[in-house]
Coordinates of C-alpha atoms in Angstrom, one line a residue:
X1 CA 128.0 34.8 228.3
X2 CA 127.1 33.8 225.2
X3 CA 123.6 35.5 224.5
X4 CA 125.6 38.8 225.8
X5 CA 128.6 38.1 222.8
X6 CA 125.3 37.6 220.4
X7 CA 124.4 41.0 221.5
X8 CA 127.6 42.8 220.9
X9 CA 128.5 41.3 217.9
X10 CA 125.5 42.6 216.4
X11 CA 126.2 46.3 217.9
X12 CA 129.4 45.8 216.3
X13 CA 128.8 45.1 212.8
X14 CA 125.5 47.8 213.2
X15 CA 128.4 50.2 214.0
X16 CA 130.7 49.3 210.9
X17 CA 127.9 49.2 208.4
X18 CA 126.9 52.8 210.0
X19 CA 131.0 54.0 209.4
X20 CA 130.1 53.0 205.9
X21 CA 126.8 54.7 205.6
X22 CA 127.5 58.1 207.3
X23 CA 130.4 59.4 204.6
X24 CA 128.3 57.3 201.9
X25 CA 124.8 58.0 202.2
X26 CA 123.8 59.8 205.4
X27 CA 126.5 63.5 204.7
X28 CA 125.8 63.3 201.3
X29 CA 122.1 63.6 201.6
X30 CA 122.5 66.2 203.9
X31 CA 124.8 68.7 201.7
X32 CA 122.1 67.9 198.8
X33 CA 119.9 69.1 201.1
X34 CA 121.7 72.0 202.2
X35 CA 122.7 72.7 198.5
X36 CA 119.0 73.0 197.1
X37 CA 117.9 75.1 200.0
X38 CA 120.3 77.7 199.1
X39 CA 119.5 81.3 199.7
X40 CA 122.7 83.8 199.4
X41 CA 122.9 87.5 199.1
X42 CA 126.5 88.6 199.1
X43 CA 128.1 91.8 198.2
X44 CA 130.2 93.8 196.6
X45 CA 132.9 96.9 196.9
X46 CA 133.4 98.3 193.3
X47 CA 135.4 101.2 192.5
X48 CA 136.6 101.9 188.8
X49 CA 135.8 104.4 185.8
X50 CA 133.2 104.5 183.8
X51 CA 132.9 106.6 179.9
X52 CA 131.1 109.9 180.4
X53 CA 129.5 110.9 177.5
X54 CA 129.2 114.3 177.7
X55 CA 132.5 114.5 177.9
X56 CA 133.4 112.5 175.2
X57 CA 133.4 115.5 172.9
X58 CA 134.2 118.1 175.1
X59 CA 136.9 116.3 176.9
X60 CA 138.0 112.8 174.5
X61 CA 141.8 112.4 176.0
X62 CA 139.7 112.0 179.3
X63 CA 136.3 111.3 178.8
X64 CA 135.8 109.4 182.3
X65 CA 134.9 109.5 185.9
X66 CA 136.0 107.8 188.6
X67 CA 133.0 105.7 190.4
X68 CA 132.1 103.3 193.8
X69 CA 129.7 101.3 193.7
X70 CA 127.9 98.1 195.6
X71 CA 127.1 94.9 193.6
X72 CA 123.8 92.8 195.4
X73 CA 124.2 89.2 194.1
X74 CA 121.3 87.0 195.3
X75 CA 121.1 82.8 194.3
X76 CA 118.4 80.7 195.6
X77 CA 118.1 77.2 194.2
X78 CA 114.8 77.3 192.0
X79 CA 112.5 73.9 193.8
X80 CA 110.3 74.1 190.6
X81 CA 112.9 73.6 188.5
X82 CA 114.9 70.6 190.0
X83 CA 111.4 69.3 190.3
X84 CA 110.9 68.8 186.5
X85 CA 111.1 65.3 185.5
X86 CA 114.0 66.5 182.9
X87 CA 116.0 68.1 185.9
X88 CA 115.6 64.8 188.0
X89 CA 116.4 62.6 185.1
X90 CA 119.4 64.6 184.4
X91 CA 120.2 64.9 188.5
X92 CA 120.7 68.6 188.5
X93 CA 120.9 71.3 190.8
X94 CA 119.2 74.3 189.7
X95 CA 120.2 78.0 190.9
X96 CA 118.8 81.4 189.6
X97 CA 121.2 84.4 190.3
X98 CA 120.8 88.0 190.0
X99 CA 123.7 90.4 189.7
X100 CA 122.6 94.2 190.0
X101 CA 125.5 96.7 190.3
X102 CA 125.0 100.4 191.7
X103 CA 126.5 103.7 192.0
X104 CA 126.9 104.8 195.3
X105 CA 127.2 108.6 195.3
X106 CA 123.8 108.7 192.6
X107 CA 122.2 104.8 192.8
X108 CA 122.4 105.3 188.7
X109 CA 122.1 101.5 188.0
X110 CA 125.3 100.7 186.2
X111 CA 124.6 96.7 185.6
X112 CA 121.8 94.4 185.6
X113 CA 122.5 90.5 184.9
X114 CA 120.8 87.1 185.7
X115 CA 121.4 84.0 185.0
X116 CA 120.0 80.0 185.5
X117 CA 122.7 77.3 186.0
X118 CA 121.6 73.8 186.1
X119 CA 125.1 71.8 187.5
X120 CA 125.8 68.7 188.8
X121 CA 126.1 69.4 192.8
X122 CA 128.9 66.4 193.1
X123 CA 131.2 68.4 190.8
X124 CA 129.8 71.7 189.7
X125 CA 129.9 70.9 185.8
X126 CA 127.2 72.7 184.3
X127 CA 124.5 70.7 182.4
X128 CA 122.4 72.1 179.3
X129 CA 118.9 71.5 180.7
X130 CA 116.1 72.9 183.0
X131 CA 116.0 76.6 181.9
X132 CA 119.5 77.7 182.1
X133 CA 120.4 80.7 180.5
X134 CA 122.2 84.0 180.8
X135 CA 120.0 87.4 180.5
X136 CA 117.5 85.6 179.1
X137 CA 119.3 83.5 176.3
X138 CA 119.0 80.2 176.2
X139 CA 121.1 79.2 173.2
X140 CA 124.1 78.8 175.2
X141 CA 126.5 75.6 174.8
X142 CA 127.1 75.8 178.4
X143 CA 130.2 73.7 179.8
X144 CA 132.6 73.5 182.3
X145 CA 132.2 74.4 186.3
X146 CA 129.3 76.6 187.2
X147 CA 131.1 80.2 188.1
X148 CA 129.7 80.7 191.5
X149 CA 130.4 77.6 193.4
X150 CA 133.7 75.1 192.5
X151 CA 133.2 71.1 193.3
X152 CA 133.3 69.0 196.4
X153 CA 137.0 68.6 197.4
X154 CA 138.7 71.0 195.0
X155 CA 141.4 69.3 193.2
X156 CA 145.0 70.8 193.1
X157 CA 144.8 71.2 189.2
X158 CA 143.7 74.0 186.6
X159 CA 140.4 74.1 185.4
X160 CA 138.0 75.3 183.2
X161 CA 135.2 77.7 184.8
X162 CA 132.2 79.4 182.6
X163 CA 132.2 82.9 182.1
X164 CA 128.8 84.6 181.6
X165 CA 129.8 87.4 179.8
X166 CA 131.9 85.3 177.0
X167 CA 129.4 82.5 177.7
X168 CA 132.2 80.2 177.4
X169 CA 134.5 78.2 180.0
X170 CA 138.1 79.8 180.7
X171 CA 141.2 78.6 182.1
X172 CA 141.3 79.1 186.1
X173 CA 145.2 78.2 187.1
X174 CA 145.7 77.3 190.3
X175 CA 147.9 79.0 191.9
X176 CA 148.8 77.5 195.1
X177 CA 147.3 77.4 198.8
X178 CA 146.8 80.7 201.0
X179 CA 145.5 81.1 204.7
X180 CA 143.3 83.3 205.0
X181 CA 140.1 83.5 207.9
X182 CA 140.7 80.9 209.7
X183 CA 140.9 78.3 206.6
X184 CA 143.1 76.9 204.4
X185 CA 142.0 78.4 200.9
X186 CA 142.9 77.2 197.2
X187 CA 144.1 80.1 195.1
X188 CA 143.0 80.5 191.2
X189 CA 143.5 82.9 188.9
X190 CA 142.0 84.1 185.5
X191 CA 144.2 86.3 182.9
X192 CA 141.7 86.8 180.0
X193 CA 143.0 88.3 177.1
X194 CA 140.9 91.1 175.0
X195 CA 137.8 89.1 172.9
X196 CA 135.0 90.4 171.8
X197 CA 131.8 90.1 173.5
X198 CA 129.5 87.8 171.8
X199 CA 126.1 89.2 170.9
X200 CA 125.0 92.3 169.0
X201 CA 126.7 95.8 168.9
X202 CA 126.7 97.4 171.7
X203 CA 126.0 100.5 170.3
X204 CA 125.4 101.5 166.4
X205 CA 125.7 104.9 165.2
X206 CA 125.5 106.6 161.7
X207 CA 128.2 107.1 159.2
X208 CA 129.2 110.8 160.2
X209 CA 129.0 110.2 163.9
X210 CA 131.4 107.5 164.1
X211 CA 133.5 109.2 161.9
X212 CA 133.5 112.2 164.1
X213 CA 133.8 110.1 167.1
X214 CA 136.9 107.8 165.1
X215 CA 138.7 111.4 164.4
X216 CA 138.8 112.7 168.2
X217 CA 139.5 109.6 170.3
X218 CA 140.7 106.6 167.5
X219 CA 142.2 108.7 165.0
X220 CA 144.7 105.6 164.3
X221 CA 141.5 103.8 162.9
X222 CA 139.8 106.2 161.0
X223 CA 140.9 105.0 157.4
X224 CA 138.9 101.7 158.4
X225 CA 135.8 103.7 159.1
X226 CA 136.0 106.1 156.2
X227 CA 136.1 103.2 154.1
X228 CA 132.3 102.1 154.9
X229 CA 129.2 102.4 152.9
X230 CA 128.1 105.9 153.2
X231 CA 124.8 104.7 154.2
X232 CA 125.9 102.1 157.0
X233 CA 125.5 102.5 160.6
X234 CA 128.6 101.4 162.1
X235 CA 128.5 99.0 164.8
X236 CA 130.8 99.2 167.8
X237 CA 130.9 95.6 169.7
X238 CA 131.7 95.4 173.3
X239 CA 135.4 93.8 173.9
X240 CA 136.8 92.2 177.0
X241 CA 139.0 91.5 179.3
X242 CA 139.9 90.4 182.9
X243 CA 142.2 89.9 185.6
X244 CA 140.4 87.7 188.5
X245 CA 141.4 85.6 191.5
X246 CA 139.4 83.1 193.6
X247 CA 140.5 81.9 197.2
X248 CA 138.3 79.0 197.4
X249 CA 137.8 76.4 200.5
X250 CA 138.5 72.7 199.2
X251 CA 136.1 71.0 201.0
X252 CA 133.2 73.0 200.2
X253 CA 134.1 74.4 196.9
X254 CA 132.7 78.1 198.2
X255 CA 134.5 81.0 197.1
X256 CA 135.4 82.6 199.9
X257 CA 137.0 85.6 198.6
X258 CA 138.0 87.5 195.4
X259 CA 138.8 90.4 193.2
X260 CA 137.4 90.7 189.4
X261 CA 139.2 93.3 187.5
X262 CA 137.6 93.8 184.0
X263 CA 137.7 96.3 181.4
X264 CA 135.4 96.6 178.9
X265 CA 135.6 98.7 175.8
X266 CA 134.4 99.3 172.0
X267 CA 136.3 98.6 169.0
X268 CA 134.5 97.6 165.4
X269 CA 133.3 94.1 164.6
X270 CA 136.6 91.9 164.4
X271 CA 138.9 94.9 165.3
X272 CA 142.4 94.9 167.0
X273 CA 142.4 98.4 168.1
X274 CA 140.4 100.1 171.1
X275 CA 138.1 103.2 170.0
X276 CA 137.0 103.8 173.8
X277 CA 136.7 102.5 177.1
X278 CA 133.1 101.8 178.4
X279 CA 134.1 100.5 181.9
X280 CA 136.8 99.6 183.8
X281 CA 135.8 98.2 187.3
X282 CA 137.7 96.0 190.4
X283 CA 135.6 94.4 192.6
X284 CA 135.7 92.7 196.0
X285 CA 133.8 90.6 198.5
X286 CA 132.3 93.2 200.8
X287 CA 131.4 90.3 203.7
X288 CA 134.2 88.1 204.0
X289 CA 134.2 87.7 207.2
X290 CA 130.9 86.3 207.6
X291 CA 130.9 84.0 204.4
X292 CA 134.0 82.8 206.1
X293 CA 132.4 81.5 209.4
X294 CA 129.5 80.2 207.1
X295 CA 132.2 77.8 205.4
X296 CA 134.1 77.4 208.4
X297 CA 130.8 75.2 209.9
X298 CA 130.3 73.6 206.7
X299 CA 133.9 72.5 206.6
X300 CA 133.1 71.1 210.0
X301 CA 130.0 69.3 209.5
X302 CA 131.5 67.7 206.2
X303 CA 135.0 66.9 208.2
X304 CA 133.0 65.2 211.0
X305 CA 130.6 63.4 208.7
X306 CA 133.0 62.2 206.3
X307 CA 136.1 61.2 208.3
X308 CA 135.7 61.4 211.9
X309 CA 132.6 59.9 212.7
X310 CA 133.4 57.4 210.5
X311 CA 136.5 56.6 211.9
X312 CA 134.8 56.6 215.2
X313 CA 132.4 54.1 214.0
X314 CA 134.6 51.8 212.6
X315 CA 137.2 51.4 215.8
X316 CA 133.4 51.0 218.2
X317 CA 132.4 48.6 215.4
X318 CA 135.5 46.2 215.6
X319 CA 135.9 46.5 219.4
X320 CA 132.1 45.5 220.0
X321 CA 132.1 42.6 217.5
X322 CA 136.0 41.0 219.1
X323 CA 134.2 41.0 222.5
X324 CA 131.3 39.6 220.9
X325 CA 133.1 36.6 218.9
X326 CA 135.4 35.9 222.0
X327 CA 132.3 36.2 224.3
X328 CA 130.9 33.7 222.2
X329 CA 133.9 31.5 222.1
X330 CA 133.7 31.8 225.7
X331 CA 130.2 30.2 226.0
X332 CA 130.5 27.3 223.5
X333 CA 133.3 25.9 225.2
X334 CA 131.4 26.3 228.7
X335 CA 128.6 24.1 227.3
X336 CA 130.9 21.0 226.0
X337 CA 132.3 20.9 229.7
X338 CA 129.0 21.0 231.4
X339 CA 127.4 17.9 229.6
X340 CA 130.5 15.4 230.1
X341 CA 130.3 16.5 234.3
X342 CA 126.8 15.8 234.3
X343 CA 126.8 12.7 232.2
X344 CA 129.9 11.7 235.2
X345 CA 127.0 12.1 237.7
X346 CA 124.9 10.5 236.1
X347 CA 127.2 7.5 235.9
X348 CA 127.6 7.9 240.0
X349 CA 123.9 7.9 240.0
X350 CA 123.2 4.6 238.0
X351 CA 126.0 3.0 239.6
X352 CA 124.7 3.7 243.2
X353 CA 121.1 2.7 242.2
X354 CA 122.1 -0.4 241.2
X355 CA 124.1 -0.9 244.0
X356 CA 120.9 -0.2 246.0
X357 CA 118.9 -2.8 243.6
X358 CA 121.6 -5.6 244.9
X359 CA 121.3 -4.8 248.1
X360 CA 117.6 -4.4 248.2
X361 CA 117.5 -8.0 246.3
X362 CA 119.9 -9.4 248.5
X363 CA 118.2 -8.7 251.6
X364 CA 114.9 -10.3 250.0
X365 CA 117.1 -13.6 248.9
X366 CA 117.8 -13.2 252.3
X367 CA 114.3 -13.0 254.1
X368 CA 113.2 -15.6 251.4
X369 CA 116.0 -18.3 252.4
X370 CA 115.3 -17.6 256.4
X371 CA 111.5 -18.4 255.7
X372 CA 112.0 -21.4 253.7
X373 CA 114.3 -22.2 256.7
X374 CA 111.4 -21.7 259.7
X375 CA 109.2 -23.3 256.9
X376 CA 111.3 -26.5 257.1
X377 CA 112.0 -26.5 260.4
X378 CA 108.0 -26.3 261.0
X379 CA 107.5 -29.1 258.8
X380 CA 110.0 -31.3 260.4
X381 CA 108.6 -30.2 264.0
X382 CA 105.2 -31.1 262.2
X383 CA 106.3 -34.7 260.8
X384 CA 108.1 -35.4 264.0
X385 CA 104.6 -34.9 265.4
X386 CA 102.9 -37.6 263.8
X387 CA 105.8 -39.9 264.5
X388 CA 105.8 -39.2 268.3
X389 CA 103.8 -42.2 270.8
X390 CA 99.7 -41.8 271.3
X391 CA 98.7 -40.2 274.4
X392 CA 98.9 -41.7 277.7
X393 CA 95.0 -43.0 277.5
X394 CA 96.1 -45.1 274.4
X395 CA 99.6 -46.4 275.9
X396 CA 98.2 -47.7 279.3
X397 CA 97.6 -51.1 279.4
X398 CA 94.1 -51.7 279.2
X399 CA 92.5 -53.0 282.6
X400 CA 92.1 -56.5 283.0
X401 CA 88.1 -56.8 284.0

């Protein structure tokens, strides 16, 4: 029994240092894995107005037309870039994302964006390294958790998620949990008050045009503008602001679903006071549905890696090594009973043997004494011999002649 309990206590204490690996070491490594493989396209349903010009003369209490449109988002992790000895060093994740949004009655391109996020993949804050930029500019302070993924095991608490248009990090409340496809889903939500854009003006036009333009749709503002350098372009910056909620899965961090609401509109450098609206869009995840089975096995492979296999592990791991130890147990007090029966025996045996020596030296005393005896008695018959009369020749009387 006791090379068996040797056995199992190993497999035992295998099994509990594997319940500590798996959650530890062996999931972990596999999500990393999963993470820097990733390849997404996901979409978008958009509907909204947008500022016609041609009507913004012609028509400037209504100047706009409604629009649909379909946003294409598509992130692969960039392998070059996580590569770099500064991306290891740092222990970042790197994604590349493009963000092209399209009328669907005309395909007129209505947005075009990209970005790079280097994050760290544990927590999703964003790092300032490898590349990252947003349309190209890479003097961005970039902080707080990467926009299109939240961390591992969401917490219950509000908090702060970058924006690429304001290229800052906003507060994202949260809001409470929802179920929704299956899950159980965090909800957040984003109010964003107006602020301008940062960047150049969007648009700059001559003295006379914006003064035209002021007097027709901004009239309210007009006493700023005619109060500019005669030969200044005036510039109109972009201004903006959003409504937005996230239902995202806590395990995972994915955003599973959500609605962005922005508006965006023109007002001069530093003003309080809209002179038209360029854009006012809501959008929403087209495939939900399928994003949503996509989590739904990634909540399961992290579920079963992290707790119960783990769990599983650890039970197998104590059971094995208790048999073990009592096996064991078992064995060593076998082999302190064994010796003390044979060394009985072996007292039986000794004591026998000698008892067979005695007898065997008795019986030769015994033989000995009986042949000194017949020796004796031959000696005796042998003296008595010499002793006896001469033969009958030598005791007749000799003859008288």
């Amino acid at each position: 029994m006791k090379p068996t309990g040797i056995v199992l206590l190993i497999a035992g204490v295998i099994a509990l240092i594997a319940a500590v690996l798996v959650p530890t070491v062996v999931v972990p490594n596999m999500v990393s894995s999963e993470l820097r493989s990733t390849d997404s396209t996901t979409y978008g349903d958009i509907t909204g107005q947008i500022l016609n010009t041609d009507r913004l003369l012609s028509a400037p209490n209504d100047p706009y037309e409604a629009i649909t449109a379909k946003s294409t988002r598509v992130t692969k992790a960039d392998a070059a870039a996580m590569a770099e000895p500064a991306a290891q060093e740092a222990g970042a994740t790197v994604f590349t994302t493009t963000n092209v949004v399209t009328r669907t009655d005309n395909n007129q391109e209505l947005i075009a964006s990209a970005a790079t996020y280097a994050f760290n993949e544990d927590n999703s804050e964003l790092i300032n390294c490898c590349g990252a930029s947003v349309n190209g500019n890479s003097d961005v302070e970039f902080a707080g958790i990467m926009p299109l993924k939240f961390p591992f095991n969401v917490p219950q608490a509000d908090l702060q998620v970058f924006d690429p248009t304001l290229l800052a990090p906003v507060p994202t409340i949260y809001q409470g949990t929802e179920q929704a496809y299956g899950l159980e889903l965090y909800k957040f939500t984003q109010d964003i008050a107006v602020v301008q854009v940062p960047g150049e003006p969007y648009i700059k036009l001559p003295l006379n045009q914006a003064k035209l333009l002021v007097s027709v749709i901004a009239p309210n503002i007009s006493p700023a503008v005619d109060a500019l350098p005669v030969d200044q372009e005036v510039g109109l910056y972009q201004f903006y602001t959003a409504k937005n909620t996230f239902l995202v899965e806590p395990v995972t961090g994915e955003i599973v679903d959500g609605t962005i609401n922005s508006t965006f509109t023109l007002r001069l450098n530093g003003g309080d006071t809209d002179i038209v609206k360029v854009l006012q869009t809501e959008a929403k995840s087209a495939n939900v549905e399928e994003n949503a089975e996509t989590v739904k096995g990634q909540v399961e492979l992290l579920t079963t890696g992290t707790f119960l296999v783990p769990i599983m592990l650890g039970v197998l791991g104590l059971v094995l090594a208790i048999m073990g130890i009592v096996l064991i147990a078992i064995g060593r007090k076998r082999t302190k009973v064994v010796p003390a029966h044979a060394a009985s025996e072996a007292k039986v045996g000794v004591a026998a043997g000698a008892a067979s020596s005695d007898s065997a030296t008795q019986a030769e005393s015994t033989g000995s004494d009986a042949s000194t005896g017949n020796d004796s008695q031959a000696s005796d018959e042998s003296q008595a011999s010499d002793e006896s009369p001469a033969s009958d020749d030598d005791t007749q009387p000799k003859s008288e002649k």
